[in-house]
Tab-separated table of C-alpha atoms in Angstrom:
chain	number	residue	atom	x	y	z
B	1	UNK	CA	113.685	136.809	-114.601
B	2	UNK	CA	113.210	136.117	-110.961
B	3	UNK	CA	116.034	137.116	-108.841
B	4	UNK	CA	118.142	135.154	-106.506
B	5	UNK	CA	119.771	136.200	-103.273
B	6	UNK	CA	123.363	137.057	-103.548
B	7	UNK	CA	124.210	134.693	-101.780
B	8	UNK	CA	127.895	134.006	-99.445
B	9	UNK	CA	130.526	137.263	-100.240
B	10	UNK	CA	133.325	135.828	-98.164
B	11	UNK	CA	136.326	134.182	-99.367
B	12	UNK	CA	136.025	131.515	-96.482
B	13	UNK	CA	136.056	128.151	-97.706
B	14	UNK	CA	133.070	126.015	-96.196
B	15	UNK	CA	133.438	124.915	-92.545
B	16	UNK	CA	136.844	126.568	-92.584
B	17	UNK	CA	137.967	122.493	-93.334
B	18	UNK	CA	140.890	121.983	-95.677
B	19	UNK	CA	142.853	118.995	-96.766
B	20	UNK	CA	145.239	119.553	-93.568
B	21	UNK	CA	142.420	118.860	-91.494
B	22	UNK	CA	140.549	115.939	-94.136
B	23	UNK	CA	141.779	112.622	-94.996
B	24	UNK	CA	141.250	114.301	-98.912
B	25	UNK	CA	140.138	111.280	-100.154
B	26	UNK	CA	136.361	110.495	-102.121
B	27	UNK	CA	134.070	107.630	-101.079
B	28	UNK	CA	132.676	108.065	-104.613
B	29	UNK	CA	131.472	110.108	-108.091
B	30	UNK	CA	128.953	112.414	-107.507
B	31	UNK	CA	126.094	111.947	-109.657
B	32	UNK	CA	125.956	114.784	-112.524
B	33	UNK	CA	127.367	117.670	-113.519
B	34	UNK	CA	130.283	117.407	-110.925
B	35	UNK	CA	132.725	119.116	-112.552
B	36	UNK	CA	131.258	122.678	-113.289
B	37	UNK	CA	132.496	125.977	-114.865
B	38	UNK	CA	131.830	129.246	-113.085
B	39	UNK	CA	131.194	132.612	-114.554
B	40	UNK	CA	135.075	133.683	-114.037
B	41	UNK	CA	136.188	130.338	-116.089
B	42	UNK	CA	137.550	128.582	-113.558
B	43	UNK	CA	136.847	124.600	-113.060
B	44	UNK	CA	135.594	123.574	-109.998
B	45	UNK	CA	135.280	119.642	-109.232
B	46	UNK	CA	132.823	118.105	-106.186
B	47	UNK	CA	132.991	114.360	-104.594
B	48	UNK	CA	131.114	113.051	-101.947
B	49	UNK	CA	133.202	111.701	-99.134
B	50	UNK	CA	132.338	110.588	-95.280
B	51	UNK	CA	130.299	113.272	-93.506
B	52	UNK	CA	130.003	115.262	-96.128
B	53	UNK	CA	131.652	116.836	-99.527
B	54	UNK	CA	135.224	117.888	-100.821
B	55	UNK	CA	135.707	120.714	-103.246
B	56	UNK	CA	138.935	121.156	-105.839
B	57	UNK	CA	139.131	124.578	-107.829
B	58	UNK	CA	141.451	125.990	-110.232
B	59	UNK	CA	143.788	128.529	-109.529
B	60	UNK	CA	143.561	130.253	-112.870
B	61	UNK	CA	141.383	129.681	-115.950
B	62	UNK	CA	142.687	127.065	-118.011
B	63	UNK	CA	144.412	125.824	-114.920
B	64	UNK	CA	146.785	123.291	-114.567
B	65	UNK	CA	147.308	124.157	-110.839
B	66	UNK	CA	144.223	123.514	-108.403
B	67	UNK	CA	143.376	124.517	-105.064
B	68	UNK	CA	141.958	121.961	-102.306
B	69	UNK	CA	140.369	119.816	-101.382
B	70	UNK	CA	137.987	122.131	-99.290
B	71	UNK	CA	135.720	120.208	-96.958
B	72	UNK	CA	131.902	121.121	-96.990
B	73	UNK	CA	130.152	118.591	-93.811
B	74	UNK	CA	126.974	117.580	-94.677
B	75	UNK	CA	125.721	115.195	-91.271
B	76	UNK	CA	124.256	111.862	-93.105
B	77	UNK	CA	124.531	113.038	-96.483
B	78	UNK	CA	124.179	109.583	-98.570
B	79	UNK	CA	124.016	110.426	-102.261
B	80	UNK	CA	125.359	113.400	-104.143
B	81	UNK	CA	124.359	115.152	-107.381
B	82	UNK	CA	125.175	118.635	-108.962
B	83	UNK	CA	123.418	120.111	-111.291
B	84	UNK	CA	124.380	123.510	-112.876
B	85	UNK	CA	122.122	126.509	-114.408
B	86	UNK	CA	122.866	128.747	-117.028
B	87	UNK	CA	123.138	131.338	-114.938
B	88	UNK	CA	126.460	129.232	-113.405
B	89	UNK	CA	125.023	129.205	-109.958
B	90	UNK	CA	125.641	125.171	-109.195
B	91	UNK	CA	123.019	123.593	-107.035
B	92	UNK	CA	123.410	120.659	-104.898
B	93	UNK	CA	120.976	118.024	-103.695
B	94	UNK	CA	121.290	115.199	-101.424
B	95	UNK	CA	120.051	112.049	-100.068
B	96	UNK	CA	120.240	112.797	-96.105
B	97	UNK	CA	119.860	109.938	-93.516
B	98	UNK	CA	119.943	110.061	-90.044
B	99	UNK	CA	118.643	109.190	-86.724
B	100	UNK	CA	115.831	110.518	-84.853
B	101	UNK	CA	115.151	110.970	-81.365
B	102	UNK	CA	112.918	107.372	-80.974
B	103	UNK	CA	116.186	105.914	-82.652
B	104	UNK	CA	114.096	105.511	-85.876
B	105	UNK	CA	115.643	106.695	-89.728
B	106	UNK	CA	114.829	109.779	-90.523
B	107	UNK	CA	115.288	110.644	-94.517
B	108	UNK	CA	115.610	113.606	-96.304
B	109	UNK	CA	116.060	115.364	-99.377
B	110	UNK	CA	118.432	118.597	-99.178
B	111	UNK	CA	119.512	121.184	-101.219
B	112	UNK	CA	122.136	123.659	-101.223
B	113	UNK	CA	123.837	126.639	-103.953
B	114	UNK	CA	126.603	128.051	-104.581
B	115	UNK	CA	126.775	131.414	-106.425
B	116	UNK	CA	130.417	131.976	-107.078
B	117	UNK	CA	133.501	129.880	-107.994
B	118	UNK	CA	135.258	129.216	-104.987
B	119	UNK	CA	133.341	131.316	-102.187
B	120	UNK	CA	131.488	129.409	-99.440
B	121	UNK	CA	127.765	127.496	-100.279
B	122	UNK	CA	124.568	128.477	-99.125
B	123	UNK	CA	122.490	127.097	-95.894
B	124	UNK	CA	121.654	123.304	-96.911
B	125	UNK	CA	117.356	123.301	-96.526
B	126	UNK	CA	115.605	120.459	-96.266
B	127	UNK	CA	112.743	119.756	-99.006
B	128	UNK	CA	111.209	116.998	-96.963
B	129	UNK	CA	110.327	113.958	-98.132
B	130	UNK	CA	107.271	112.888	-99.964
B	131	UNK	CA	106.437	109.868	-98.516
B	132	UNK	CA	104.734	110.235	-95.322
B	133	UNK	CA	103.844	106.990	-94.110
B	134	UNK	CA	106.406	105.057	-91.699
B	135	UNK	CA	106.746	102.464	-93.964
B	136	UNK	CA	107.824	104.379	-96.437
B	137	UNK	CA	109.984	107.122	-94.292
B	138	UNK	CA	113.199	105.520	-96.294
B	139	UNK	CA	112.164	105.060	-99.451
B	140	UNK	CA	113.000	108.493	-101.452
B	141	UNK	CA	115.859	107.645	-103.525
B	142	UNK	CA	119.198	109.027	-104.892
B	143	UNK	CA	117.725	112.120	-106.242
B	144	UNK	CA	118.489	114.035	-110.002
B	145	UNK	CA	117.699	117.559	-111.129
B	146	UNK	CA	117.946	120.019	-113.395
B	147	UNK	CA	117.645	124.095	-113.865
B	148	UNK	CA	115.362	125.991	-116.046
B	149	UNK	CA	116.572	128.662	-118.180
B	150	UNK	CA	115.081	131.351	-116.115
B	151	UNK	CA	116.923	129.299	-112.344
B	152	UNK	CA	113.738	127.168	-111.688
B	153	UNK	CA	115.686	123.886	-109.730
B	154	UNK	CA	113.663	120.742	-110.838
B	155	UNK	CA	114.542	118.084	-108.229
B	156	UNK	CA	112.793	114.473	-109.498
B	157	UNK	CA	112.949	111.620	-107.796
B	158	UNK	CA	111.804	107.834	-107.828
B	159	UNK	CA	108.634	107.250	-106.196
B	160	UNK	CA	107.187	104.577	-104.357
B	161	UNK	CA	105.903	102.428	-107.131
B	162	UNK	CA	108.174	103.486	-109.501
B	163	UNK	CA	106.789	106.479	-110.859
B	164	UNK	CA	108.293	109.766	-111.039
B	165	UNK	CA	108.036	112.418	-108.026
B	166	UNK	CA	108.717	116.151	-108.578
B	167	UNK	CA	109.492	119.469	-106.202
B	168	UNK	CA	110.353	122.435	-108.364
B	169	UNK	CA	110.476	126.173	-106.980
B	170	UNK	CA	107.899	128.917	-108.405
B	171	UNK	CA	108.252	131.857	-109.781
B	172	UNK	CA	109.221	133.858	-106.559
B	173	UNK	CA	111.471	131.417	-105.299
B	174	UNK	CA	109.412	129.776	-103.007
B	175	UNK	CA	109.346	125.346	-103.173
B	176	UNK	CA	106.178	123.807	-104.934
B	177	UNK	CA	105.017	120.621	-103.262
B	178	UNK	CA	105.835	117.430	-103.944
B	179	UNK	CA	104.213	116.228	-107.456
B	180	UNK	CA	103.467	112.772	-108.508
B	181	UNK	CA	103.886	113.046	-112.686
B	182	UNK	CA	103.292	109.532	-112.377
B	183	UNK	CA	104.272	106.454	-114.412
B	184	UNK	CA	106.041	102.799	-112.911
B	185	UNK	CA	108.857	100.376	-113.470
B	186	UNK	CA	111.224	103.011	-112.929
B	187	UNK	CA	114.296	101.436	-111.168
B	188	UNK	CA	117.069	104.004	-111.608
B	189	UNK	CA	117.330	107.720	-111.554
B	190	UNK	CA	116.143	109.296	-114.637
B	191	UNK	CA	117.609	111.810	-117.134
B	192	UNK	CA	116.684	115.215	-116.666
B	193	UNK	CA	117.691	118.035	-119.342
B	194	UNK	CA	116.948	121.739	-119.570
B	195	UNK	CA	116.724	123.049	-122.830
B	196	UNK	CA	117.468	126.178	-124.237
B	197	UNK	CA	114.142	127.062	-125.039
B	198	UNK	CA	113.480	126.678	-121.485
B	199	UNK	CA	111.586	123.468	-121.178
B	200	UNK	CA	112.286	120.398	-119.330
B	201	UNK	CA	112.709	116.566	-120.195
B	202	UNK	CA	112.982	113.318	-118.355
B	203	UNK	CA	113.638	109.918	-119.559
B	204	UNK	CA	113.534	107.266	-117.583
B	205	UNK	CA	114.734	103.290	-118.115
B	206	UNK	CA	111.686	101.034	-117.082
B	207	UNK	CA	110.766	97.947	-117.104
B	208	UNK	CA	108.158	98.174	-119.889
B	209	UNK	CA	110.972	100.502	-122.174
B	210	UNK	CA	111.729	103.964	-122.228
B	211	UNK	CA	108.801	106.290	-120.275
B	212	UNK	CA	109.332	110.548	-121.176
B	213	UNK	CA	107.968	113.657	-119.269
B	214	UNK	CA	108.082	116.716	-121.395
B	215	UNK	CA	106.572	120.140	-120.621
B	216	UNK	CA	104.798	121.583	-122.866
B	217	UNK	CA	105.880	125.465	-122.025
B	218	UNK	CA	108.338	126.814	-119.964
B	219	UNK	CA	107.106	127.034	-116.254
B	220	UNK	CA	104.231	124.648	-117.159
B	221	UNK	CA	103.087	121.236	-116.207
B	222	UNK	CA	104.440	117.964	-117.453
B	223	UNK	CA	102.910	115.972	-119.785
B	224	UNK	CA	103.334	112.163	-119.755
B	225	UNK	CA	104.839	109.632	-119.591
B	226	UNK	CA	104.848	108.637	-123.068
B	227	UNK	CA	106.106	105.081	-123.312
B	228	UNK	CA	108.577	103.454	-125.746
B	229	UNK	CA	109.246	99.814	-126.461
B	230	UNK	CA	113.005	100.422	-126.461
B	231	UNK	CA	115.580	98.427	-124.089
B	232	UNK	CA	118.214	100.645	-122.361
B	233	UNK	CA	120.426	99.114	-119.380
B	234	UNK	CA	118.504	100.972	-116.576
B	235	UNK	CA	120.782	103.441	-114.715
B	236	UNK	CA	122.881	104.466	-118.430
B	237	UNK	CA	120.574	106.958	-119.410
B	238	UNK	CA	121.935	110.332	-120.110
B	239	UNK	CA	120.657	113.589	-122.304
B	240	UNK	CA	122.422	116.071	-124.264
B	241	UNK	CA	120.565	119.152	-126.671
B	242	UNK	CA	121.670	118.613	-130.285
B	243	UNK	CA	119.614	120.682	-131.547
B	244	UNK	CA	117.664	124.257	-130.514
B	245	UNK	CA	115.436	122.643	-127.969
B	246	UNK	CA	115.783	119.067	-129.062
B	247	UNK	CA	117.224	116.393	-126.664
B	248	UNK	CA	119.371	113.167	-127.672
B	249	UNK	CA	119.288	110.840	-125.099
B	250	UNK	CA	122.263	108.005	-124.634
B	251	UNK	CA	122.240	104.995	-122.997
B	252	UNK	CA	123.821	101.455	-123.258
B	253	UNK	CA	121.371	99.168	-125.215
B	254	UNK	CA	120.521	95.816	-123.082
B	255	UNK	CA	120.505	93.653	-126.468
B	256	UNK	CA	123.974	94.897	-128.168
B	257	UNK	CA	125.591	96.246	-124.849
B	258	UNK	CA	127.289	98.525	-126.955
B	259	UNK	CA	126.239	102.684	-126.536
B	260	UNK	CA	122.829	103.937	-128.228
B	261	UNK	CA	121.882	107.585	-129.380
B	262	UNK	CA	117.444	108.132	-129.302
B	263	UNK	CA	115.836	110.943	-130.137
B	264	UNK	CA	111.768	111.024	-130.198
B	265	UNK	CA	110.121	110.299	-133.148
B	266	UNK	CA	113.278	108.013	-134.186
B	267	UNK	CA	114.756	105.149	-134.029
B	268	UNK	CA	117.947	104.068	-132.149
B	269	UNK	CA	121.322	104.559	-133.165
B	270	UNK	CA	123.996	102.212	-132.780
B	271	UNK	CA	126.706	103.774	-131.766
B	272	UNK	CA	129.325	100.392	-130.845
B	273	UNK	CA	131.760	100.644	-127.423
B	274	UNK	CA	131.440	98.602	-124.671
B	275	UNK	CA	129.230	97.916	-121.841
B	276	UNK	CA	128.395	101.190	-119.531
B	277	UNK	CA	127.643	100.113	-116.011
B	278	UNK	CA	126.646	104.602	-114.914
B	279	UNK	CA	125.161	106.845	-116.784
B	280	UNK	CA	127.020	108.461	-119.724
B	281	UNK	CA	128.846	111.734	-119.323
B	282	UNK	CA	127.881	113.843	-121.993
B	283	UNK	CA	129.375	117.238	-124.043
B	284	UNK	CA	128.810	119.048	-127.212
B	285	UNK	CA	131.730	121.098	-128.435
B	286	UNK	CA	133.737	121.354	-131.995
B	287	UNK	CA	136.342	119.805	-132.770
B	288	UNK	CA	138.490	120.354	-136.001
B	289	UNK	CA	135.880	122.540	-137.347
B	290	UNK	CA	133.300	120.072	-136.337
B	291	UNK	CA	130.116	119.323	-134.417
B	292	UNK	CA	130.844	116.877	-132.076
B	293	UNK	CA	129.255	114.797	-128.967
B	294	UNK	CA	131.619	113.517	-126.812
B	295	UNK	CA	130.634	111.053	-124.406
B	296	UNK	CA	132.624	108.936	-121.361
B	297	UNK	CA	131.832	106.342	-118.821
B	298	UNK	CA	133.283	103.191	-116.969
B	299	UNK	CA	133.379	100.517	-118.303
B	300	UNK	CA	132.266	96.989	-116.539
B	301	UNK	CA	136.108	96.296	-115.992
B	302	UNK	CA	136.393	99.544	-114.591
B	303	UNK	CA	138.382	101.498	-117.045
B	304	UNK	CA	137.756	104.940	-118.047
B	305	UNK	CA	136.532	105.215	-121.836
B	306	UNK	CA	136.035	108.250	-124.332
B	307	UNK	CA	134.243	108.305	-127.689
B	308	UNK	CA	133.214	110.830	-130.104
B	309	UNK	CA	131.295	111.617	-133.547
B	310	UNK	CA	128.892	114.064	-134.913
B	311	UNK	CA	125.982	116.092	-133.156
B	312	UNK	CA	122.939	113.789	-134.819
B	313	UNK	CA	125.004	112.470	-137.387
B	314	UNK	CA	125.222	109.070	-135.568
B	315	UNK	CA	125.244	107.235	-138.878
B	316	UNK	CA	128.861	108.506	-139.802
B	317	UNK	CA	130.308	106.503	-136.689
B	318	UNK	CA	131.843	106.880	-133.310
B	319	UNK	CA	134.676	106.609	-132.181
B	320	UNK	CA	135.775	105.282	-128.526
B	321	UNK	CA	139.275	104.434	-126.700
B	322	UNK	CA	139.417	102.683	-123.733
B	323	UNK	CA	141.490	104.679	-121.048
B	324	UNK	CA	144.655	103.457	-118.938
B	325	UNK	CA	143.069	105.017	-116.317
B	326	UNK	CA	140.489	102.920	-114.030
B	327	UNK	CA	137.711	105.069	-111.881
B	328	UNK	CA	135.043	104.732	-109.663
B	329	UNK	CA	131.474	105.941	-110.825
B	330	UNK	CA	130.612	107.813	-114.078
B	331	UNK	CA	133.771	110.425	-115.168
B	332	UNK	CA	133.019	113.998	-115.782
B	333	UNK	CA	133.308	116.298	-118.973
B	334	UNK	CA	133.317	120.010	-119.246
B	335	UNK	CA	134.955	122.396	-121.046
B	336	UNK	CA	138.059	125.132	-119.248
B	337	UNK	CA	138.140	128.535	-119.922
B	338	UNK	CA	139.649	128.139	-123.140
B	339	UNK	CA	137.127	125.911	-124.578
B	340	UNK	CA	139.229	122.868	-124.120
B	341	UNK	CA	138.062	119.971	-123.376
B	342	UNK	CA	138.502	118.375	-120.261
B	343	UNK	CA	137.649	114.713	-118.260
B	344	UNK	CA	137.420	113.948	-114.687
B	345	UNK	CA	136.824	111.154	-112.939
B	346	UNK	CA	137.441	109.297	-109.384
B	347	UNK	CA	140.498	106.940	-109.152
B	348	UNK	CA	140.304	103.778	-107.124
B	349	UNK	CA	142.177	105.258	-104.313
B	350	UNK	CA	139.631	108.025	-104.380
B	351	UNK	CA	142.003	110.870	-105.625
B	352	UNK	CA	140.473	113.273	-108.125
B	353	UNK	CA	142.515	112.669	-111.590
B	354	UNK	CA	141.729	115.471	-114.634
B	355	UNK	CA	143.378	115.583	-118.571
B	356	UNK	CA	142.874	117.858	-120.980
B	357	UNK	CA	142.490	118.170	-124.392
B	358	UNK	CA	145.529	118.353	-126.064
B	359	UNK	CA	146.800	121.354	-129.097
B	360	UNK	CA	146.783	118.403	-132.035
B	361	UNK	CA	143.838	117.624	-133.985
B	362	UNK	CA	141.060	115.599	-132.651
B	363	UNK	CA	140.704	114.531	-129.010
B	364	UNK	CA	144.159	113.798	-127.530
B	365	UNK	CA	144.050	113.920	-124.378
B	366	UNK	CA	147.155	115.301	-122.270
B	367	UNK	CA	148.646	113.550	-119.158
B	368	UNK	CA	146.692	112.998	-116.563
B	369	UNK	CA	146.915	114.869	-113.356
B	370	UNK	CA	145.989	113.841	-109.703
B	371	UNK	CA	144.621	116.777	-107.171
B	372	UNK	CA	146.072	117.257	-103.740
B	373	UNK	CA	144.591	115.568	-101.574
């Protein structure tokens, strides 16, 4: 396994900025795995804010008591999504804008790590931007990304006509170029999964269907895209493994508006609830004994909803329950240090709020709590 740098050993928090010296407050969700687990337990949640990014973190495994917000600046930083490995190290990548010395727009993709729950993130780098012309010097969008079972960061992107654009590092650490794995009609970011036997998958909404990259080995080159006539809301899509190296992917179906489960090679699975206006939040876990996926998103109206059924046993039902609480992007699922579950999501006033699964059966969910801000 290639090895990493150890990265930031001081207890500093980033920019030496707490919530004494930041208004505390979120401008939005990030996009993905923004509410991570680290190696010692411990939750950690991210939101992109002005100038930059804020940073809550438990105090203890299992919390309820959280430290924060801790400000990280990031100059121009646009779009935010965090994606973790199985090694826990979480990576960050941005959508950077910002002026030039002719006064023109300068854009940027950036990406940052941090290798320990709590301690300080690495240097942001730039990984350029793949379209070169001046025309195009704005175009990259919102980027998504995922990490290899051997650390491998995947960063994908849309490209200029709707295809698919990928930077990934090699073996010794080092950034790839920019690759164009093709493809068009993409209008939204994609879904990227790594799987656990350490392959990678995108699916993408487009205007033809549903297009899917696949590699065909670990470290190897993508295949694709292999279209399907299905109709997914673009911008819903989300992927989950269900099965040793098998992905599900969820999205909101643009005929029934209600949620639908897809795995290749099958058919769609109705799966009822409302209309999903972000991409699902996704978890596998057991509950009472049993396999579950639990998913959550925001509704159209806003509110905050949660459903659950069985890992690929779609055709038993779901179940979903529309939350008091309202938020602002997609929520956030993970599980604490004691294998509870536990949802996060953005209020309207851009506080952090977290619950957690209750000690009854099923999925109760226990009050919900607002971080300091």
């Amino acid at each position: 396994m290639r090895r990493r740098p150890a990265g930031p050993t001081s207890a500093s928090v980033e920019g030496g900025r707490t919530a004494g010296e930041h208004h505390g407050t979120a401008s939005g969700a990030a996009h993905g795995d923004w509410l991570t687990r680290g190696k010692d337990g411990r939750l950690t949640l991210y939101a992109l804010t002005g100038g930059g990014l804020l940073r809550w973190t438990e105090n203890a495994v299992g919390g309820p008591e959280w430290n924060g917000p801790h400000f990280v600046p990031v100059a121009g930083l646009t779009h935010l999504t965090v994606v973790q490995g199985a090694d826990t190290y979480v990576h960050f990548l941005g959508r950077r804008e910002r002026t030039g010395a002719d006064g023109g727009r300068n854009v940027d993709i950036v990406h940052a790590v941090q290798y320990q729950t709590g301690l300080a993130l690495g240097d942001w780098r730039s990984l350029g931007n793949p379209f070169q012309g001046p025309e195009e010097s704005g175009s990259p969008a919102a980027p998504v990304g995922a990490v290899a079972q051997d650390g491998t960061v995947h960063v994908l992107l849309r490209g200029e006509h709707g295809g698919l654009m990928l930077r990934r590092e090699a073996p010794n650490g080092k950034w790839r170029a920019w690759e164009d794995l093709h493809g068009g009609g993409v209008g939204a970011p994609p879904a990227a999964i790594a799987l656990t036997d350490g392959r990678i998958e995108v699916c993408a909404a487009a205007e033809t269907g549903v297009l899917v990259w696949r590699q065909s080995a670990p470290g190897g080159d993508f295949a694709g895209p292999r279209g399907f006539s299905l109709r997914p809301v673009p911008g819903t899509v989300a992927a989950l493994e269900t099965g040793p190296g098998r992905a599900t992917f969820f999205w909101t179906d643009a005929e029934s508006g209600g949620a639908a489960a897809w795995r290749a090679g099958g058919w769609p699975a109705a799966l009822g609830g409302t209309p999903a206006e972000r991409p699902y939040a996704v978890l596998r876990t057991s509950l009472d004994g049993y396999d579950c996926a639990v998913l959550a998103y925001r509704g159209r109206d806003g509110a905050a909803v949660l459903g659950m059924g069985g890992t690929e046993n779609e055709a038993a039902g779901f179940w979903w329950y529309e939350l008091a609480e309202s938020c602002q992007g997609a929520p956030a699922l993970a599980l604490d240090g004691r294998g509870r579950v536990v949802m996060a999501l953005i209020g309207a006033d851009g506080r952090p709020r977290v619950a957690r699964q209750g000690d009854g059966d099923g999925l109760d969910l226990t009050r919900w709590d607002t971080l300091g801000g």
